[in-house]
Amino acid sequence: MLKVAKFGGSSVAGAEQFRKVKSIIEADPARRVVVVSAAGKRSADDHKLTDLLYLCHAHLSYGVSCDDILQTIEGRFAEIRTELGLRFDAEGEMKKLAAGLSRDTSVDELVSRGEYYTARLMAEYLGYRFVDAADCVFFGYDGQIDRDRTDRAIAEALAAHGRILIPGFYGRLPTGKIKVMSRGGSDITGALAAAATDADVYENWTDVSGILMADPRIVPDPRPIAKVTYAELRELAFMGASVMHEDSIQPVKDKGIALNIRNTNRPDDPGTLIVGEADDRDESERFITGIAGRRNFTIITVQKRDMNANATLCQALEIMDRYHAPVEHITLGLDSFALVSGSAAMGDALYDVLADIRKTCRPDNVRVQDEIALVAAVGRKMSSRPGISGRLFKALGDAGVNIRTIAQGADELAITVGVENKDFETAIRVLYDGFAG
Ligand code: ASP
């Protein structure tokens, strides 16, 4: 059994958090590959090391001294070192770093040091072998991860050392230079490490007990999702849920490796398990995995008696495409169809779109409704049960929510309803309270 455990910035923010990480690692000998982010905020008014390093680079490029910032960073490392009784020479390392800084210092090189030093400290504390990401995460000339080379290097490092610790967020270009990933990129490093080592589980330790079933700003204290498939997660993310970025989980998703989101501050919580295929035998009443939604859509309804749906719909879609108005949903009736598109994405092109539809499709009528919100109930278990949509619509109707459009994906993973913006939060609460809570 092999687990790759990635700890995010808040999980490694200070000595206290380092202790929690150690007890998590020691609780399970399968956790033999560890990836860390740079130390994050210890409290709401604290700073992430990565932000401080970006600031430092900005100072450098304007020729302003960044000594104070470097001092703050050194203080963070020294404090962890001293509190945990480690040997790491924070002062010496930072002096070396400062001596090499100039206006020409690459921003990627500098900000990668947050992960680099945090990982050095954590490796010493855990007694794991530090493996620099510059030696095991490789980019190609195109700036994309060179998967073959990266897979080989990480697998070899694990085979050679048994228990390894890799800094997240950066890697090396073929030119030898350091390149960082997008913000939050340590998630990618963790996924690469899990894929490279064929891990049984990729654990992503953060400060929440998993992905919540609904937005906590709308539903008070929503439950975390116990199990979700990658396909469901994609639907939830598409509908605006704040979940891990799809690119970052691609390496584990491709290999069918389960991803477990866990809470460093509540290590006994099971978190959310993301799997390729869910083998759900439990017949519990809860058939919704999660609820998500977005506001501000426009519905264009085209009516034309005896239309040739293929031709007319096709013409309308071409028009939408021409104006770069993404079509998010389509509903089709005998003599009409409706296209749903993001209002902001369509912008002022709406008037041209309507004019072109009138000219090309020659409809009997075209109607526009804006201020529409889409709310999706996502759940792999919905397809196997009859009567689900009826129950959802009834619950919304009983709460006085007027449904303007309905769409169900062909894979029956999600039922999406269009409601007025003003009913957005009510719709989410009704669905959560009635079917998920
Ligand atoms: N430290 C980087 C950031 O703040 C990467 C990460 O945390 O994953 O974005």
Short mmCIF file of C-alpha atoms and ligand atoms in Angstrom, two decimals:
data_model
loop_
_atom_site.label_atom_id
_atom_site.label_comp_id
_atom_site.label_asym_id
_atom_site.label_seq_id
_atom_site.Cartn_x
_atom_site.Cartn_y
_atom_site.Cartn_z
CA MET A 1 0.00 0.00 0.00
CA LEU A 2 1.37 3.41 -0.99
CA LYS A 3 -0.14 6.80 -0.24
CA VAL A 4 1.04 10.15 -1.51
CA ALA A 5 0.21 12.85 1.02
CA LYS A 6 0.21 16.47 -0.10
CA PHE A 7 -0.08 19.18 2.54
CA GLY A 8 -1.26 22.62 1.54
CA GLY A 9 0.02 25.97 2.82
CA SER A 10 -2.24 26.21 5.86
CA SER A 11 -1.21 22.67 6.91
CA VAL A 12 2.44 23.70 7.10
CA ALA A 13 2.00 27.31 8.24
CA GLY A 14 3.98 27.01 11.48
CA ALA A 15 5.47 24.66 14.08
CA GLU A 16 2.06 23.70 15.44
CA GLN A 17 0.93 22.58 11.99
CA PHE A 18 4.22 20.73 11.39
CA ARG A 19 3.45 18.66 14.50
CA LYS A 20 0.03 17.73 13.14
CA VAL A 21 1.59 16.68 9.84
CA LYS A 22 4.08 14.50 11.65
CA SER A 23 1.41 12.69 13.61
CA ILE A 24 -0.60 12.13 10.42
CA ILE A 25 2.46 10.71 8.66
CA GLU A 26 3.37 8.51 11.60
CA ALA A 27 -0.17 7.19 11.89
CA ASP A 28 0.14 5.36 8.57
CA PRO A 29 3.39 3.86 7.24
CA ALA A 30 1.86 3.78 3.76
CA ARG A 31 2.35 7.55 3.56
CA ARG A 32 5.78 7.27 2.03
CA VAL A 33 5.66 10.16 -0.43
CA VAL A 34 4.99 13.64 0.93
CA VAL A 35 4.56 16.87 -1.03
CA VAL A 36 4.36 20.27 0.65
CA SER A 37 3.31 23.76 -0.32
CA ALA A 38 5.07 26.82 1.05
CA ALA A 39 4.07 27.83 4.57
CA GLY A 40 0.76 29.67 4.38
CA LYS A 41 -1.14 31.93 6.76
CA ARG A 42 -1.16 31.10 10.47
CA SER A 43 -4.06 33.49 11.06
CA ALA A 44 -6.32 35.70 8.98
CA ASP A 45 -3.93 38.67 9.08
CA ASP A 46 -0.80 36.63 8.37
CA HIS A 47 0.91 36.28 4.96
CA LYS A 48 1.63 33.33 2.71
CA LEU A 49 5.33 32.91 2.02
CA THR A 50 4.59 32.74 -1.69
CA ASP A 51 2.88 36.14 -1.55
CA LEU A 52 5.84 37.59 0.37
CA LEU A 53 8.24 36.21 -2.23
CA TYR A 54 6.22 37.71 -5.09
CA LEU A 55 6.30 41.00 -3.22
CA CYS A 56 10.02 40.65 -2.76
CA HIS A 57 10.46 40.22 -6.49
CA ALA A 58 8.35 43.30 -7.19
CA HIS A 59 10.60 45.32 -4.86
CA LEU A 60 13.69 44.01 -6.62
CA SER A 61 12.42 44.90 -10.04
CA TYR A 62 11.74 48.50 -8.92
CA GLY A 63 15.15 48.67 -7.27
CA VAL A 64 13.62 48.88 -3.79
CA SER A 65 15.22 46.98 -0.93
CA CYS A 66 13.45 43.81 0.08
CA ASP A 67 15.51 43.22 3.22
CA ASP A 68 12.51 43.58 5.53
CA ILE A 69 10.53 40.99 3.63
CA LEU A 70 13.44 38.57 3.59
CA GLN A 71 13.82 39.12 7.32
CA THR A 72 10.17 38.21 7.84
CA ILE A 73 10.58 35.06 5.76
CA GLU A 74 13.73 34.09 7.62
CA GLY A 75 11.86 34.61 10.88
CA ARG A 76 9.16 32.17 9.83
CA PHE A 77 11.66 29.44 9.00
CA ALA A 78 13.81 30.11 12.07
CA GLU A 79 10.80 29.91 14.34
CA ILE A 80 9.73 26.51 12.99
CA ARG A 81 13.31 25.27 13.20
CA THR A 82 13.79 26.43 16.79
CA GLU A 83 10.41 25.32 18.09
CA LEU A 84 10.86 21.86 16.65
CA GLY A 85 14.51 21.55 17.63
CA LEU A 86 15.75 21.12 14.05
CA ARG A 87 19.19 21.93 12.66
CA PHE A 88 18.11 23.71 9.45
CA ASP A 89 20.30 26.81 9.00
CA ALA A 90 17.56 29.32 8.18
CA GLU A 91 19.86 32.31 8.65
CA GLY A 92 22.65 30.91 6.48
CA GLU A 93 20.26 29.82 3.72
CA MET A 94 18.54 33.18 3.61
CA LYS A 95 21.86 35.01 3.57
CA LYS A 96 22.87 32.93 0.55
CA LEU A 97 19.55 33.65 -1.13
CA ALA A 98 19.82 37.39 -0.46
CA ALA A 99 23.39 37.52 -1.77
CA GLY A 100 22.29 36.10 -5.12
CA LEU A 101 19.40 38.55 -5.66
CA SER A 102 19.45 41.25 -8.29
CA ARG A 103 17.09 43.01 -10.66
CA ASP A 104 17.56 40.09 -13.04
CA THR A 105 16.57 37.38 -10.60
CA SER A 106 13.87 35.28 -12.17
CA VAL A 107 10.53 35.56 -10.43
CA ASP A 108 9.94 31.80 -10.73
CA GLU A 109 13.29 30.99 -9.15
CA LEU A 110 12.61 33.33 -6.24
CA VAL A 111 9.01 32.33 -5.44
CA SER A 112 9.85 28.64 -5.68
CA ARG A 113 12.00 29.09 -2.57
CA GLY A 114 8.88 29.10 -0.38
CA GLU A 115 8.23 25.46 -1.20
CA TYR A 116 11.94 24.62 -1.31
CA TYR A 117 12.75 25.73 2.24
CA THR A 118 9.44 24.54 3.73
CA ALA A 119 10.18 21.12 2.24
CA ARG A 120 13.75 21.10 3.55
CA LEU A 121 12.45 21.79 7.06
CA MET A 122 9.68 19.21 6.82
CA ALA A 123 12.03 16.56 5.42
CA GLU A 124 14.35 16.99 8.36
CA TYR A 125 11.45 16.92 10.81
CA LEU A 126 9.90 13.76 9.37
CA GLY A 127 13.19 12.04 8.66
CA TYR A 128 12.26 11.75 4.97
CA ARG A 129 14.67 12.13 2.09
CA PHE A 130 14.40 15.62 0.55
CA VAL A 131 14.15 15.33 -3.24
CA ASP A 132 14.29 18.71 -4.96
CA ALA A 133 11.47 19.24 -7.47
CA ALA A 134 14.15 20.66 -9.78
CA ASP A 135 15.49 17.10 -9.98
CA CYS A 136 12.25 15.22 -10.41
CA VAL A 137 9.58 17.47 -11.95
CA PHE A 138 10.43 18.39 -15.52
CA PHE A 139 8.85 20.72 -18.03
CA GLY A 140 9.30 20.36 -21.77
CA TYR A 141 10.26 23.21 -24.12
CA ASP A 142 6.54 23.88 -24.56
CA GLY A 143 6.17 24.63 -20.85
CA GLN A 144 4.06 21.51 -20.30
CA ILE A 145 5.06 18.82 -17.82
CA ASP A 146 7.25 16.15 -19.40
CA ARG A 147 5.32 13.26 -17.92
CA ASP A 148 7.65 10.44 -18.94
CA ARG A 149 10.74 12.06 -17.50
CA THR A 150 8.93 13.19 -14.38
CA ASP A 151 7.36 9.76 -13.79
CA ARG A 152 10.71 8.07 -14.12
CA ALA A 153 12.56 10.47 -11.83
CA ILE A 154 9.98 10.34 -9.04
CA ALA A 155 9.66 6.56 -9.20
CA GLU A 156 13.45 6.20 -9.10
CA ALA A 157 13.75 8.55 -6.13
CA LEU A 158 11.15 6.55 -4.20
CA ALA A 159 12.82 3.26 -5.07
CA ALA A 160 16.19 4.60 -3.99
CA HIS A 161 15.17 6.23 -0.73
CA GLY A 162 11.96 4.54 0.42
CA ARG A 163 10.39 7.66 1.93
CA ILE A 164 10.68 10.93 0.09
CA LEU A 165 9.57 14.52 0.45
CA ILE A 166 9.15 16.75 -2.59
CA PRO A 167 8.45 20.51 -2.64
CA GLY A 168 5.35 21.33 -4.67
CA PHE A 169 4.64 24.08 -7.19
CA TYR A 170 7.79 24.08 -9.31
CA GLY A 171 10.01 22.07 -11.60
CA ARG A 172 12.83 22.53 -14.07
CA LEU A 173 12.82 23.58 -17.70
CA PRO A 174 15.12 21.92 -20.26
CA THR A 175 17.22 25.10 -20.07
CA GLY A 176 17.95 24.30 -16.43
CA LYS A 177 15.85 27.21 -15.19
CA ILE A 178 13.18 26.85 -12.51
CA LYS A 179 9.57 27.25 -13.59
CA VAL A 180 6.60 27.53 -11.25
CA MET A 181 3.13 26.20 -11.97
CA SER A 182 -0.07 28.21 -11.59
CA ARG A 183 -1.01 29.32 -8.06
CA GLY A 184 -2.00 26.35 -5.92
CA GLY A 185 0.24 24.21 -8.14
CA SER A 186 1.42 21.91 -5.36
CA ASP A 187 -1.80 20.00 -5.99
CA ILE A 188 -0.37 19.20 -9.41
CA THR A 189 2.95 18.06 -7.98
CA GLY A 190 1.07 15.76 -5.60
CA ALA A 191 -0.97 14.31 -8.44
CA LEU A 192 2.16 13.81 -10.54
CA ALA A 193 3.87 12.03 -7.65
CA ALA A 194 0.84 9.78 -7.10
CA ALA A 195 0.67 8.89 -10.79
CA ALA A 196 4.43 8.36 -11.07
CA THR A 197 4.50 5.95 -8.14
CA ASP A 198 1.19 4.21 -8.93
CA ALA A 199 -0.04 5.14 -5.49
CA ASP A 200 -3.17 3.53 -4.10
CA VAL A 201 -4.44 6.88 -2.85
CA TYR A 202 -3.53 10.51 -3.35
CA GLU A 203 -4.30 12.31 -0.11
CA ASN A 204 -4.70 16.04 -0.33
CA TRP A 205 -4.53 17.49 3.18
CA THR A 206 -6.00 20.94 3.60
CA ASP A 207 -7.99 22.88 6.18
CA VAL A 208 -11.49 21.64 5.29
CA SER A 209 -13.00 18.22 5.84
CA GLY A 210 -13.65 17.64 2.16
CA ILE A 211 -15.76 19.14 -0.59
CA LEU A 212 -19.00 20.55 0.74
CA MET A 213 -22.34 19.52 -0.73
CA ALA A 214 -23.33 23.13 -1.23
CA ASP A 215 -21.87 26.60 -0.92
CA PRO A 216 -21.61 27.40 2.82
CA ARG A 217 -22.36 31.06 2.09
CA ILE A 218 -25.83 29.92 1.04
CA VAL A 219 -26.48 26.77 3.06
CA PRO A 220 -25.42 26.96 6.69
CA ASP A 221 -22.98 24.23 7.66
CA PRO A 222 -23.42 21.90 4.68
CA ARG A 223 -22.19 18.33 4.97
CA PRO A 224 -19.04 17.30 3.19
CA ILE A 225 -19.46 14.91 0.27
CA ALA A 226 -18.37 11.43 1.38
CA LYS A 227 -17.78 10.01 -2.08
CA VAL A 228 -17.88 11.56 -5.52
CA THR A 229 -16.80 10.34 -8.95
CA TYR A 230 -14.46 12.38 -11.13
CA ALA A 231 -17.33 12.81 -13.60
CA GLU A 232 -19.63 14.25 -10.92
CA LEU A 233 -16.87 16.53 -9.73
CA ARG A 234 -16.51 17.87 -13.23
CA GLU A 235 -20.21 18.73 -13.31
CA LEU A 236 -19.99 20.43 -9.93
CA ALA A 237 -16.91 22.41 -10.94
CA PHE A 238 -18.55 23.42 -14.21
CA MET A 239 -21.51 24.74 -12.26
CA GLY A 240 -19.31 26.88 -10.10
CA ALA A 241 -18.52 24.75 -7.05
CA SER A 242 -15.11 25.58 -5.66
CA VAL A 243 -13.39 22.25 -6.03
CA MET A 244 -9.92 21.29 -7.16
CA HIS A 245 -8.97 22.43 -10.60
CA GLU A 246 -9.46 19.70 -13.18
CA ASP A 247 -5.97 20.08 -14.66
CA SER A 248 -4.42 19.47 -11.29
CA ILE A 249 -6.10 16.11 -10.84
CA GLN A 250 -5.71 14.85 -14.40
CA PRO A 251 -2.68 12.62 -13.69
CA VAL A 252 -4.49 10.69 -10.95
CA LYS A 253 -7.80 10.71 -12.77
CA ASP A 254 -6.20 9.18 -15.86
CA LYS A 255 -4.80 6.35 -13.79
CA GLY A 256 -7.98 5.82 -11.77
CA ILE A 257 -6.16 6.63 -8.52
CA ALA A 258 -8.54 7.65 -5.73
CA LEU A 259 -8.11 11.13 -4.34
CA ASN A 260 -8.94 11.76 -0.72
CA ILE A 261 -9.36 15.34 0.48
CA ARG A 262 -8.61 15.49 4.20
CA ASN A 263 -8.42 18.04 7.00
CA THR A 264 -5.05 18.37 8.76
CA ASN A 265 -6.80 19.96 11.73
CA ARG A 266 -9.35 17.14 12.00
CA PRO A 267 -7.44 14.06 10.92
CA ASP A 268 -10.17 11.68 12.06
CA ASP A 269 -12.70 13.11 9.60
CA PRO A 270 -12.87 10.84 6.54
CA GLY A 271 -12.98 13.79 4.13
CA THR A 272 -14.12 13.40 0.55
CA LEU A 273 -13.09 10.43 -1.56
CA ILE A 274 -12.98 11.04 -5.30
CA VAL A 275 -13.04 7.88 -7.37
CA GLY A 276 -13.24 6.79 -10.99
CA GLU A 277 -16.15 4.41 -10.57
CA ALA A 278 -18.31 4.32 -7.48
CA ASP A 279 -19.55 0.93 -6.52
CA ASP A 280 -22.53 2.17 -4.52
CA ARG A 281 -24.42 -0.58 -2.87
CA ASP A 282 -25.88 1.55 -0.13
CA GLU A 283 -29.45 2.35 -0.89
CA SER A 284 -29.58 5.41 1.30
CA GLU A 285 -32.17 8.01 0.49
CA ARG A 286 -29.55 10.57 -0.37
CA PHE A 287 -29.26 10.54 -4.12
CA ILE A 288 -27.79 13.98 -4.63
CA THR A 289 -24.02 14.23 -4.35
CA GLY A 290 -23.79 17.99 -4.47
CA ILE A 291 -25.57 21.16 -5.51
CA ALA A 292 -24.00 24.05 -7.32
CA GLY A 293 -25.08 26.94 -9.43
CA ARG A 294 -24.23 30.15 -11.19
CA ARG A 295 -26.09 33.37 -11.76
CA ASN A 296 -26.49 35.64 -14.76
CA PHE A 297 -27.52 33.66 -17.77
CA THR A 298 -29.67 34.64 -20.73
CA ILE A 299 -32.19 32.35 -22.36
CA ILE A 300 -32.99 32.90 -26.02
CA THR A 301 -36.17 31.07 -27.02
CA VAL A 302 -36.82 30.64 -30.72
CA GLN A 303 -40.33 29.65 -31.83
CA LYS A 304 -41.10 28.48 -35.32
CA ARG A 305 -44.07 26.35 -36.26
CA ASP A 306 -43.24 23.25 -38.30
CA MET A 307 -39.57 24.08 -38.19
CA ASN A 308 -36.98 21.69 -39.42
CA ALA A 309 -35.30 21.43 -36.01
CA ASN A 310 -32.00 20.16 -37.39
CA ALA A 311 -31.58 23.03 -39.77
CA THR A 312 -32.95 25.84 -37.59
CA LEU A 313 -31.10 24.81 -34.46
CA CYS A 314 -27.94 24.40 -36.46
CA GLN A 315 -28.29 27.92 -37.89
CA ALA A 316 -28.86 29.39 -34.45
CA LEU A 317 -25.86 27.57 -33.00
CA GLU A 318 -23.67 28.82 -35.81
CA ILE A 319 -24.75 32.34 -35.04
CA MET A 320 -23.96 31.90 -31.35
CA ASP A 321 -20.59 30.52 -32.31
CA ARG A 322 -19.86 33.41 -34.61
CA TYR A 323 -20.35 35.82 -31.71
CA HIS A 324 -18.39 33.62 -29.29
CA ALA A 325 -21.45 33.17 -27.10
CA PRO A 326 -20.98 29.81 -25.37
CA VAL A 327 -24.14 27.71 -25.31
CA GLU A 328 -24.41 26.05 -21.92
CA HIS A 329 -27.74 24.30 -22.36
CA ILE A 330 -30.25 23.61 -25.07
CA THR A 331 -33.85 22.56 -24.67
CA LEU A 332 -35.75 21.43 -27.71
CA GLY A 333 -39.51 21.27 -28.25
CA LEU A 334 -41.64 20.51 -31.27
CA ASP A 335 -41.96 24.08 -32.45
CA SER A 336 -39.31 25.81 -30.38
CA PHE A 337 -35.92 25.59 -28.77
CA ALA A 338 -34.14 27.57 -26.12
CA LEU A 339 -30.45 28.36 -25.87
CA VAL A 340 -28.89 29.29 -22.54
CA SER A 341 -25.73 31.35 -22.53
CA GLY A 342 -23.79 33.34 -19.96
CA SER A 343 -24.96 36.97 -20.07
CA ALA A 344 -21.47 38.37 -19.52
CA ALA A 345 -19.94 36.12 -22.17
CA MET A 346 -22.54 37.23 -24.69
CA GLY A 347 -22.35 40.91 -23.71
CA ASP A 348 -23.56 43.38 -26.28
CA ALA A 349 -23.34 40.71 -28.97
CA LEU A 350 -26.85 39.72 -27.83
CA TYR A 351 -28.43 42.30 -30.14
CA ASP A 352 -26.47 41.11 -33.15
CA VAL A 353 -27.25 37.50 -32.26
CA LEU A 354 -30.97 38.27 -32.16
CA ALA A 355 -30.85 40.21 -35.41
CA ASP A 356 -29.02 37.36 -37.16
CA ILE A 357 -31.40 34.74 -35.76
CA ARG A 358 -34.37 36.73 -37.06
CA LYS A 359 -32.76 37.10 -40.45
CA THR A 360 -31.43 33.56 -40.87
CA CYS A 361 -33.87 31.34 -38.96
CA ARG A 362 -36.98 33.35 -39.87
CA PRO A 363 -38.72 32.44 -36.61
CA ASP A 364 -42.32 33.26 -35.66
CA ASN A 365 -41.03 34.70 -32.43
CA VAL A 366 -37.81 35.18 -30.48
CA ARG A 367 -37.91 35.77 -26.76
CA VAL A 368 -35.12 36.77 -24.39
CA GLN A 369 -35.08 36.26 -20.65
CA ASP A 370 -32.12 37.46 -18.70
CA GLU A 371 -31.27 37.50 -15.00
CA ILE A 372 -31.43 33.73 -15.01
CA ALA A 373 -29.52 31.48 -12.63
CA LEU A 374 -28.70 27.85 -13.31
CA VAL A 375 -28.82 25.45 -10.40
CA ALA A 376 -27.64 21.88 -10.80
CA ALA A 377 -28.33 18.88 -8.63
CA VAL A 378 -25.51 16.47 -9.35
CA GLY A 379 -25.67 12.81 -8.44
CA ARG A 380 -24.64 9.53 -10.03
CA LYS A 381 -27.44 7.78 -8.18
CA MET A 382 -30.19 9.83 -9.81
CA SER A 383 -30.23 7.89 -13.06
CA SER A 384 -31.22 4.62 -11.45
CA ARG A 385 -34.23 6.01 -9.67
CA PRO A 386 -37.52 6.94 -11.24
CA GLY A 387 -39.37 10.07 -10.25
CA ILE A 388 -36.39 12.07 -9.08
CA SER A 389 -36.86 15.07 -11.33
CA GLY A 390 -40.54 15.21 -10.44
CA ARG A 391 -39.67 15.39 -6.76
CA LEU A 392 -37.07 18.10 -7.32
CA PHE A 393 -39.43 20.24 -9.38
CA LYS A 394 -42.24 19.81 -6.89
CA ALA A 395 -40.01 20.92 -4.02
CA LEU A 396 -39.00 24.02 -5.96
CA GLY A 397 -42.60 24.71 -6.93
CA ASP A 398 -43.78 24.36 -3.33
CA ALA A 399 -41.17 26.95 -2.32
CA GLY A 400 -42.54 29.35 -4.95
CA VAL A 401 -39.52 29.07 -7.24
CA ASN A 402 -40.50 29.50 -10.85
CA ILE A 403 -38.54 27.15 -13.13
CA ARG A 404 -37.73 28.80 -16.45
CA THR A 405 -35.85 25.97 -18.10
CA ILE A 406 -34.89 22.38 -17.37
CA ALA A 407 -31.96 20.41 -18.69
CA GLN A 408 -30.73 16.95 -17.94
CA GLY A 409 -27.38 15.85 -19.27
CA ALA A 410 -27.45 12.79 -21.50
CA ASP A 411 -25.43 10.90 -18.92
CA GLU A 412 -28.10 11.71 -16.31
CA LEU A 413 -25.47 12.90 -13.85
CA ALA A 414 -27.05 16.26 -13.27
CA ILE A 415 -30.44 17.89 -13.45
CA THR A 416 -30.11 21.59 -14.11
CA VAL A 417 -32.88 24.11 -13.69
CA GLY A 418 -32.92 27.71 -14.77
CA VAL A 419 -34.58 30.00 -12.24
CA GLU A 420 -34.69 33.74 -11.81
CA ASN A 421 -31.56 35.24 -10.26
CA LYS A 422 -33.60 36.36 -7.28
CA ASP A 423 -34.58 32.76 -6.55
CA PHE A 424 -31.04 31.41 -6.82
CA GLU A 425 -30.29 31.00 -3.13
CA THR A 426 -33.77 29.72 -2.30
CA ALA A 427 -33.46 27.06 -5.00
CA ILE A 428 -30.14 25.85 -3.63
CA ARG A 429 -31.45 25.76 -0.08
CA VAL A 430 -34.62 23.93 -1.09
CA LEU A 431 -32.68 21.26 -2.94
CA TYR A 432 -30.17 20.88 -0.13
CA ASP A 433 -32.76 20.74 2.66
CA GLY A 434 -35.06 18.42 0.76
CA PHE A 435 -32.63 15.97 -0.75
CA ALA A 436 -29.11 16.36 0.50
CA GLY A 437 -29.06 17.48 4.11
N1 ASP B 1 2.61 28.21 -2.71
C1 ASP B 1 1.96 28.26 -3.97
C2 ASP B 1 0.78 29.21 -3.86
O1 ASP B 1 0.61 29.88 -2.85
C3 ASP B 1 1.54 26.93 -4.47
C4 ASP B 1 0.65 26.12 -3.56
O2 ASP B 1 0.34 26.54 -2.45
O3 ASP B 1 0.21 25.05 -3.97
O4 ASP B 1 0.05 29.34 -4.80
#
